[in-house]
């Protein structure tokens, strides 16, 4: 008799597969349509439809005043965007990668992040700085840095880091509507990845609240905390470990600042073990902050083993693929860290 493939489960009603790229494009389209003060600027965002096609079709729909191609001068166009925000507009400023945001870090920190405080709340700077962050593939040291810890360090900024399409759309819409400067750290390797999105998540009213983590998988033995692309690695590691009887609780931070440490604490109280996972460097990283906050809080009393960090290697990113793979957290590294903390 012929072997038949097992039938695939039907997706729930209203659920469809949407790539992160399309989710971001939807969010920009909806916010440009909703509020005439919103505009997008950056290198190649208009006529070329964006270097990563995130802004595909928006220039044709909204025209030169709402979708603006800029010269290759991050310091210049970021300054223009911050000034426009101070004057009452709501710019979305795209960096072709966040590595180039260092050209404009004075504008992001000194001009945007500090102004509300320094003006005693009289000057708001409603602006979104967005673009791909962290390592792509084969782009070497000057294009692979994760800025989550850098920008998460600075008061006055909100910092979000999406993983799924739902994260990307909901966080971008929330960021555009926020009256504070928001840094949105996307991941280039996720742009083409499809995720299930519910009918609700695809509605024009859908937002993901800034500052709230999401439990992607329930578990009882160890807490895995991550953000951006490594969330997927954590879920893969959890699936492998489940076959060995280890149930991992996977937390998708979504927001780096303000950090939802309450969700992490509640999980640690339940599992008694903590592993953090990130693509950035180890020293002063996001995982280091999470470990310190757990150490300082009441959840520390529930830990049965030291918290373990899984991070990128403490070197500038090499170009060679085999070296690059060994510089970024892999599923096997997460499994090793979990077994280490559980002493198995």
CSV table of C-alpha atoms in Angstrom, one decimal:
chain,number,residue,atom,x,y,z
A,1,UNK,CA,0.0,0.0,0.0
A,2,UNK,CA,1.1,3.5,-0.7
A,3,UNK,CA,2.3,5.6,2.2
A,4,UNK,CA,0.3,8.8,2.7
A,5,UNK,CA,1.7,12.0,4.1
A,6,UNK,CA,0.0,13.1,7.3
A,7,UNK,CA,-2.5,15.8,6.6
A,8,UNK,CA,-1.3,19.3,7.5
A,9,UNK,CA,-3.2,21.0,10.2
A,10,UNK,CA,-5.4,23.8,8.8
A,11,UNK,CA,-4.5,27.3,9.9
A,12,UNK,CA,-7.1,28.9,12.1
A,13,UNK,CA,-9.7,31.0,10.4
A,14,UNK,CA,-8.3,34.4,9.4
A,15,UNK,CA,-4.7,33.4,9.9
A,16,UNK,CA,-2.3,33.8,7.0
A,17,UNK,CA,1.4,33.7,6.4
A,18,UNK,CA,3.0,37.2,6.2
A,19,UNK,CA,6.7,37.9,5.8
A,20,UNK,CA,8.4,40.4,8.2
A,21,UNK,CA,9.1,42.6,5.2
A,22,UNK,CA,5.4,42.7,4.2
A,23,UNK,CA,4.4,43.3,7.9
A,24,UNK,CA,6.7,46.3,8.1
A,25,UNK,CA,5.4,47.6,4.8
A,26,UNK,CA,1.8,47.3,6.0
A,27,UNK,CA,2.6,49.2,9.1
A,28,UNK,CA,4.3,52.1,7.3
A,29,UNK,CA,1.4,52.2,4.8
A,30,UNK,CA,-1.3,52.3,7.4
A,31,UNK,CA,0.5,54.9,9.6
A,32,UNK,CA,1.2,57.2,6.6
A,33,UNK,CA,-2.5,56.9,5.6
A,34,UNK,CA,-3.7,57.5,9.2
A,35,UNK,CA,-1.6,60.6,10.1
A,36,UNK,CA,-0.5,63.2,7.6
A,37,UNK,CA,2.3,64.2,9.9
A,38,UNK,CA,4.1,60.9,9.4
A,39,UNK,CA,6.8,60.7,6.7
A,40,UNK,CA,9.6,58.4,5.8
A,41,UNK,CA,13.1,59.4,4.8
A,42,UNK,CA,16.4,57.6,4.2
A,43,UNK,CA,18.7,56.4,1.5
A,44,UNK,CA,16.8,54.8,-1.5
A,45,UNK,CA,13.5,54.6,0.4
A,46,UNK,CA,11.5,56.3,-2.4
A,47,UNK,CA,12.1,55.7,-6.1
A,48,UNK,CA,14.1,52.4,-5.5
A,49,UNK,CA,11.4,51.1,-3.1
A,50,UNK,CA,14.0,50.7,-0.3
A,51,UNK,CA,17.2,48.8,-0.3
A,52,UNK,CA,15.3,45.9,1.4
A,53,UNK,CA,12.0,46.7,-0.3
A,54,UNK,CA,10.4,47.6,3.1
A,55,UNK,CA,9.0,50.8,1.6
A,56,UNK,CA,7.9,49.1,-1.7
A,57,UNK,CA,5.1,51.1,-3.4
A,58,UNK,CA,4.9,53.9,-0.8
A,59,UNK,CA,6.6,56.6,-2.9
A,60,UNK,CA,4.2,56.0,-5.8
A,61,UNK,CA,1.2,56.1,-3.3
A,62,UNK,CA,2.2,59.1,-1.2
A,63,UNK,CA,4.6,61.1,-3.3
A,64,UNK,CA,7.8,63.1,-2.7
A,65,UNK,CA,6.7,65.0,0.4
A,66,UNK,CA,5.9,61.8,2.4
A,67,UNK,CA,8.6,59.4,1.2
A,68,UNK,CA,11.9,61.2,0.8
A,69,UNK,CA,15.2,59.9,-0.8
A,70,UNK,CA,18.2,61.5,1.0
A,71,UNK,CA,21.9,61.8,0.2
A,72,UNK,CA,24.3,59.4,1.8
A,73,UNK,CA,24.7,61.5,4.9
A,74,UNK,CA,23.3,60.0,8.1
A,75,UNK,CA,24.4,62.9,10.2
A,76,UNK,CA,22.5,65.3,7.8
A,77,UNK,CA,19.2,63.5,7.2
A,78,UNK,CA,19.0,62.3,10.8
A,79,UNK,CA,19.4,66.0,11.9
A,80,UNK,CA,16.7,67.0,9.5
A,81,UNK,CA,14.4,64.3,10.9
A,82,UNK,CA,15.0,65.3,14.5
A,83,UNK,CA,14.3,68.9,13.7
A,84,UNK,CA,11.1,68.0,11.9
A,85,UNK,CA,10.0,66.0,15.0
A,86,UNK,CA,10.6,69.0,17.2
A,87,UNK,CA,8.5,71.1,14.9
A,88,UNK,CA,5.5,68.8,15.2
A,89,UNK,CA,6.0,66.2,12.4
A,90,UNK,CA,6.4,62.4,13.0
A,91,UNK,CA,9.4,61.2,11.0
A,92,UNK,CA,10.4,57.6,10.4
A,93,UNK,CA,14.2,57.7,9.8
A,94,UNK,CA,15.6,54.6,8.1
A,95,UNK,CA,19.3,53.6,8.4
A,96,UNK,CA,20.4,51.3,5.7
A,97,UNK,CA,22.0,49.4,8.6
A,98,UNK,CA,22.3,50.5,12.2
A,99,UNK,CA,26.0,50.3,11.9
A,100,UNK,CA,25.7,53.6,9.9
A,101,UNK,CA,23.7,55.1,12.7
A,102,UNK,CA,27.1,55.8,14.4
A,103,UNK,CA,27.5,58.6,11.8
A,104,UNK,CA,24.4,60.2,13.4
A,105,UNK,CA,24.7,59.0,17.0
A,106,UNK,CA,25.0,62.7,18.2
A,107,UNK,CA,21.7,63.4,16.6
A,108,UNK,CA,20.0,60.3,18.1
A,109,UNK,CA,21.3,60.7,21.6
A,110,UNK,CA,22.1,64.4,22.2
A,111,UNK,CA,19.4,65.9,20.0
A,112,UNK,CA,16.6,63.4,20.2
A,113,UNK,CA,16.9,61.3,23.4
A,114,UNK,CA,17.8,64.1,25.9
A,115,UNK,CA,15.6,67.0,24.6
A,116,UNK,CA,12.3,66.2,26.4
A,117,UNK,CA,14.1,66.0,29.8
A,118,UNK,CA,16.3,69.1,29.1
A,119,UNK,CA,13.3,71.1,28.1
A,120,UNK,CA,11.3,70.0,31.2
A,121,UNK,CA,8.9,68.2,29.0
A,122,UNK,CA,8.0,71.1,26.8
A,123,UNK,CA,9.6,69.7,23.6
A,124,UNK,CA,8.6,66.3,22.4
A,125,UNK,CA,10.6,64.4,19.8
A,126,UNK,CA,8.2,61.8,18.2
A,127,UNK,CA,10.6,60.1,15.9
A,128,UNK,CA,11.3,56.5,14.9
A,129,UNK,CA,14.8,55.4,13.9
A,130,UNK,CA,14.6,52.0,12.2
A,131,UNK,CA,16.5,49.6,10.0
A,132,UNK,CA,18.4,46.3,10.1
A,133,UNK,CA,20.6,45.7,13.1
A,134,UNK,CA,23.1,43.0,14.0
A,135,UNK,CA,24.7,40.4,11.7
A,136,UNK,CA,23.4,39.6,8.2
A,137,UNK,CA,25.4,37.1,6.2
A,138,UNK,CA,29.0,37.6,4.9
A,139,UNK,CA,29.1,41.4,5.4
A,140,UNK,CA,32.0,41.4,7.9
A,141,UNK,CA,32.7,43.6,10.9
A,142,UNK,CA,31.5,47.0,9.8
A,143,UNK,CA,28.0,45.8,8.9
A,144,UNK,CA,27.3,43.2,11.7
A,145,UNK,CA,27.2,45.0,15.0
A,146,UNK,CA,24.2,44.7,17.4
A,147,UNK,CA,23.2,48.1,18.9
A,148,UNK,CA,20.6,46.8,21.4
A,149,UNK,CA,22.9,47.3,24.3
A,150,UNK,CA,24.2,50.7,23.0
A,151,UNK,CA,20.8,52.3,22.6
A,152,UNK,CA,19.3,50.4,25.5
A,153,UNK,CA,21.9,52.1,27.7
A,154,UNK,CA,20.5,55.6,27.0
A,155,UNK,CA,17.6,57.2,29.0
A,156,UNK,CA,15.2,59.2,26.8
A,157,UNK,CA,15.0,56.5,24.1
A,158,UNK,CA,12.6,53.6,23.8
A,159,UNK,CA,14.3,50.6,22.1
A,160,UNK,CA,12.3,47.7,20.4
A,161,UNK,CA,13.6,44.6,18.8
A,162,UNK,CA,11.0,42.4,16.9
A,163,UNK,CA,11.3,38.8,16.0
A,164,UNK,CA,8.0,37.8,14.2
A,165,UNK,CA,5.8,39.5,11.7
A,166,UNK,CA,3.3,40.3,14.4
A,167,UNK,CA,6.1,41.9,16.5
A,168,UNK,CA,7.4,43.9,13.5
A,169,UNK,CA,4.0,45.3,12.5
A,170,UNK,CA,2.7,45.9,16.0
A,171,UNK,CA,5.9,47.5,17.4
A,172,UNK,CA,6.4,49.7,14.3
A,173,UNK,CA,2.9,51.1,14.6
A,174,UNK,CA,3.3,51.6,18.4
A,175,UNK,CA,6.6,53.3,17.7
A,176,UNK,CA,5.2,55.8,15.2
A,177,UNK,CA,2.4,56.7,17.5
A,178,UNK,CA,4.7,57.2,20.5
A,179,UNK,CA,5.6,60.7,21.5
A,180,UNK,CA,9.2,59.7,22.4
A,181,UNK,CA,12.1,58.8,20.2
A,182,UNK,CA,12.0,55.1,19.5
A,183,UNK,CA,14.9,53.0,18.1
A,184,UNK,CA,13.5,49.9,16.2
A,185,UNK,CA,16.2,47.3,15.6
A,186,UNK,CA,15.1,44.9,12.9
A,187,UNK,CA,17.0,41.9,11.4
A,188,UNK,CA,17.8,41.7,7.7
A,189,UNK,CA,17.8,37.9,7.8
A,190,UNK,CA,14.2,37.9,9.1
A,191,UNK,CA,12.8,40.2,6.3
A,192,UNK,CA,11.9,37.3,4.0
A,193,UNK,CA,10.7,34.9,6.7
A,194,UNK,CA,7.0,34.2,6.8
A,195,UNK,CA,5.1,34.0,10.1
A,196,UNK,CA,1.5,33.3,10.9
A,197,UNK,CA,-0.5,36.4,11.5
A,198,UNK,CA,-4.0,36.5,12.8
A,199,UNK,CA,-6.8,38.5,11.3
A,200,UNK,CA,-6.6,40.8,14.4
A,201,UNK,CA,-2.8,41.3,13.9
A,202,UNK,CA,-3.5,42.4,10.3
A,203,UNK,CA,-6.0,45.0,11.2
A,204,UNK,CA,-5.2,48.7,11.1
A,205,UNK,CA,-5.9,49.1,14.8
A,206,UNK,CA,-3.3,46.4,15.9
A,207,UNK,CA,-0.4,47.6,18.0
A,208,UNK,CA,2.0,45.7,20.2
A,209,UNK,CA,2.5,47.7,23.5
A,210,UNK,CA,6.1,48.9,23.9
A,211,UNK,CA,7.6,47.5,27.1
A,212,UNK,CA,5.8,44.1,27.2
A,213,UNK,CA,7.5,40.8,26.6
A,214,UNK,CA,5.8,37.7,25.1
A,215,UNK,CA,6.0,34.1,26.3
A,216,UNK,CA,6.5,32.2,23.0
A,217,UNK,CA,6.6,28.8,24.6
A,218,UNK,CA,5.5,27.6,28.1
A,219,UNK,CA,7.9,25.5,30.1
A,220,UNK,CA,8.8,24.4,33.6
A,221,UNK,CA,12.6,23.6,33.7
A,222,UNK,CA,14.5,26.6,32.4
A,223,UNK,CA,13.8,30.1,31.2
A,224,UNK,CA,15.3,31.2,27.9
A,225,UNK,CA,15.2,35.0,27.3
A,226,UNK,CA,16.0,36.4,23.9
A,227,UNK,CA,15.2,39.1,21.3
A,228,UNK,CA,15.2,39.4,17.5
A,229,UNK,CA,16.4,36.4,15.4
A,230,UNK,CA,17.8,34.3,18.3
A,231,UNK,CA,14.2,33.9,19.6
A,232,UNK,CA,13.8,31.5,16.7
A,233,UNK,CA,17.0,29.6,17.7
A,234,UNK,CA,15.7,29.4,21.3
A,235,UNK,CA,12.4,27.8,20.0
A,236,UNK,CA,14.4,25.3,17.9
A,237,UNK,CA,16.6,24.4,20.9
A,238,UNK,CA,13.5,24.1,23.1
A,239,UNK,CA,11.9,21.6,20.5
A,240,UNK,CA,15.1,19.5,20.6
A,241,UNK,CA,15.3,19.6,24.4
A,242,UNK,CA,11.7,18.6,24.8
A,243,UNK,CA,12.5,15.3,23.2
A,244,UNK,CA,14.9,14.7,26.1
A,245,UNK,CA,12.3,15.7,28.7
A,246,UNK,CA,13.5,19.3,29.2
A,247,UNK,CA,10.7,21.9,29.0
A,248,UNK,CA,12.0,25.4,28.2
A,249,UNK,CA,10.0,28.5,28.7
A,250,UNK,CA,11.0,30.9,25.8
A,251,UNK,CA,10.5,34.6,26.3
A,252,UNK,CA,10.6,37.0,23.4
A,253,UNK,CA,11.6,40.4,25.0
A,254,UNK,CA,10.3,42.5,22.1
A,255,UNK,CA,11.4,45.6,23.9
A,256,UNK,CA,14.9,46.3,25.2
A,257,UNK,CA,14.1,49.6,26.9
A,258,UNK,CA,11.9,49.8,29.0
A,259,UNK,CA,12.7,46.1,29.8
A,260,UNK,CA,9.8,43.9,31.0
A,261,UNK,CA,11.8,42.3,33.8
A,262,UNK,CA,8.6,41.3,35.6
A,263,UNK,CA,7.8,38.7,33.0
A,264,UNK,CA,11.3,37.3,33.2
A,265,UNK,CA,11.1,37.3,37.1
A,266,UNK,CA,7.8,35.4,37.1
A,267,UNK,CA,9.3,32.8,34.7
A,268,UNK,CA,12.4,32.4,36.8
A,269,UNK,CA,10.3,31.9,39.9
A,270,UNK,CA,8.6,29.0,38.1
A,271,UNK,CA,11.6,27.4,36.4
A,272,UNK,CA,14.4,28.2,38.8
A,273,UNK,CA,16.9,28.5,36.0
A,274,UNK,CA,17.8,31.3,33.5
A,275,UNK,CA,19.7,31.4,30.2
A,276,UNK,CA,19.9,34.6,28.1
A,277,UNK,CA,20.6,34.5,24.4
A,278,UNK,CA,21.6,37.4,22.1
A,279,UNK,CA,23.6,38.1,19.0
A,280,UNK,CA,25.5,41.0,20.5
A,281,UNK,CA,28.8,41.1,22.3
A,282,UNK,CA,29.0,39.7,25.9
A,283,UNK,CA,30.5,42.7,27.8
A,284,UNK,CA,27.8,45.1,29.1
A,285,UNK,CA,25.2,43.3,26.9
A,286,UNK,CA,21.5,42.8,27.1
A,287,UNK,CA,22.0,39.4,28.8
A,288,UNK,CA,24.3,41.1,31.4
A,289,UNK,CA,21.6,43.6,32.2
A,290,UNK,CA,18.9,40.8,32.6
A,291,UNK,CA,21.2,38.8,34.9
A,292,UNK,CA,22.0,41.8,37.0
A,293,UNK,CA,18.3,42.7,37.4
A,294,UNK,CA,17.5,39.1,38.4
A,295,UNK,CA,20.4,39.1,40.8
A,296,UNK,CA,19.1,42.4,42.5
A,297,UNK,CA,15.5,41.3,42.7
A,298,UNK,CA,13.5,38.7,44.6
A,299,UNK,CA,13.7,36.1,41.8
A,300,UNK,CA,17.3,35.6,42.7
A,301,UNK,CA,16.2,33.6,45.7
A,302,UNK,CA,14.5,31.1,43.4
A,303,UNK,CA,17.5,30.3,41.2
A,304,UNK,CA,18.9,26.8,41.6
A,305,UNK,CA,22.0,27.5,39.5
A,306,UNK,CA,23.9,30.6,38.2
A,307,UNK,CA,22.3,32.4,35.2
A,308,UNK,CA,24.1,31.6,32.0
A,309,UNK,CA,24.6,34.0,29.0
A,310,UNK,CA,24.8,32.9,25.4
A,311,UNK,CA,26.2,35.7,23.2
A,312,UNK,CA,28.1,36.6,20.1
A,313,UNK,CA,31.9,36.2,20.3
A,314,UNK,CA,33.9,39.0,21.8
A,315,UNK,CA,35.5,39.9,18.4
A,316,UNK,CA,34.7,42.1,15.4
A,317,UNK,CA,32.7,40.0,13.0
A,318,UNK,CA,35.0,38.0,10.6
A,319,UNK,CA,34.1,37.8,6.9
A,320,UNK,CA,34.6,34.0,6.4
A,321,UNK,CA,31.4,32.1,6.7
A,322,UNK,CA,32.7,29.4,9.0
A,323,UNK,CA,34.1,32.0,11.4
A,324,UNK,CA,30.9,34.0,11.2
A,325,UNK,CA,28.9,30.9,12.2
A,326,UNK,CA,31.1,30.4,15.2
A,327,UNK,CA,30.8,34.0,16.3
A,328,UNK,CA,27.0,33.9,16.5
A,329,UNK,CA,24.8,31.9,18.9
A,330,UNK,CA,23.7,28.6,17.3
A,331,UNK,CA,21.0,26.2,18.4
A,332,UNK,CA,23.7,23.8,19.7
A,333,UNK,CA,25.2,26.6,21.9
A,334,UNK,CA,21.8,27.2,23.5
A,335,UNK,CA,21.3,23.4,24.1
A,336,UNK,CA,24.8,23.2,25.7
A,337,UNK,CA,24.0,26.2,28.0
A,338,UNK,CA,20.7,24.7,29.1
A,339,UNK,CA,22.3,21.4,29.9
A,340,UNK,CA,25.1,23.2,31.8
A,341,UNK,CA,22.7,25.2,33.9
A,342,UNK,CA,20.6,22.1,34.6
A,343,UNK,CA,23.7,20.0,35.3
A,344,UNK,CA,22.7,17.3,32.8
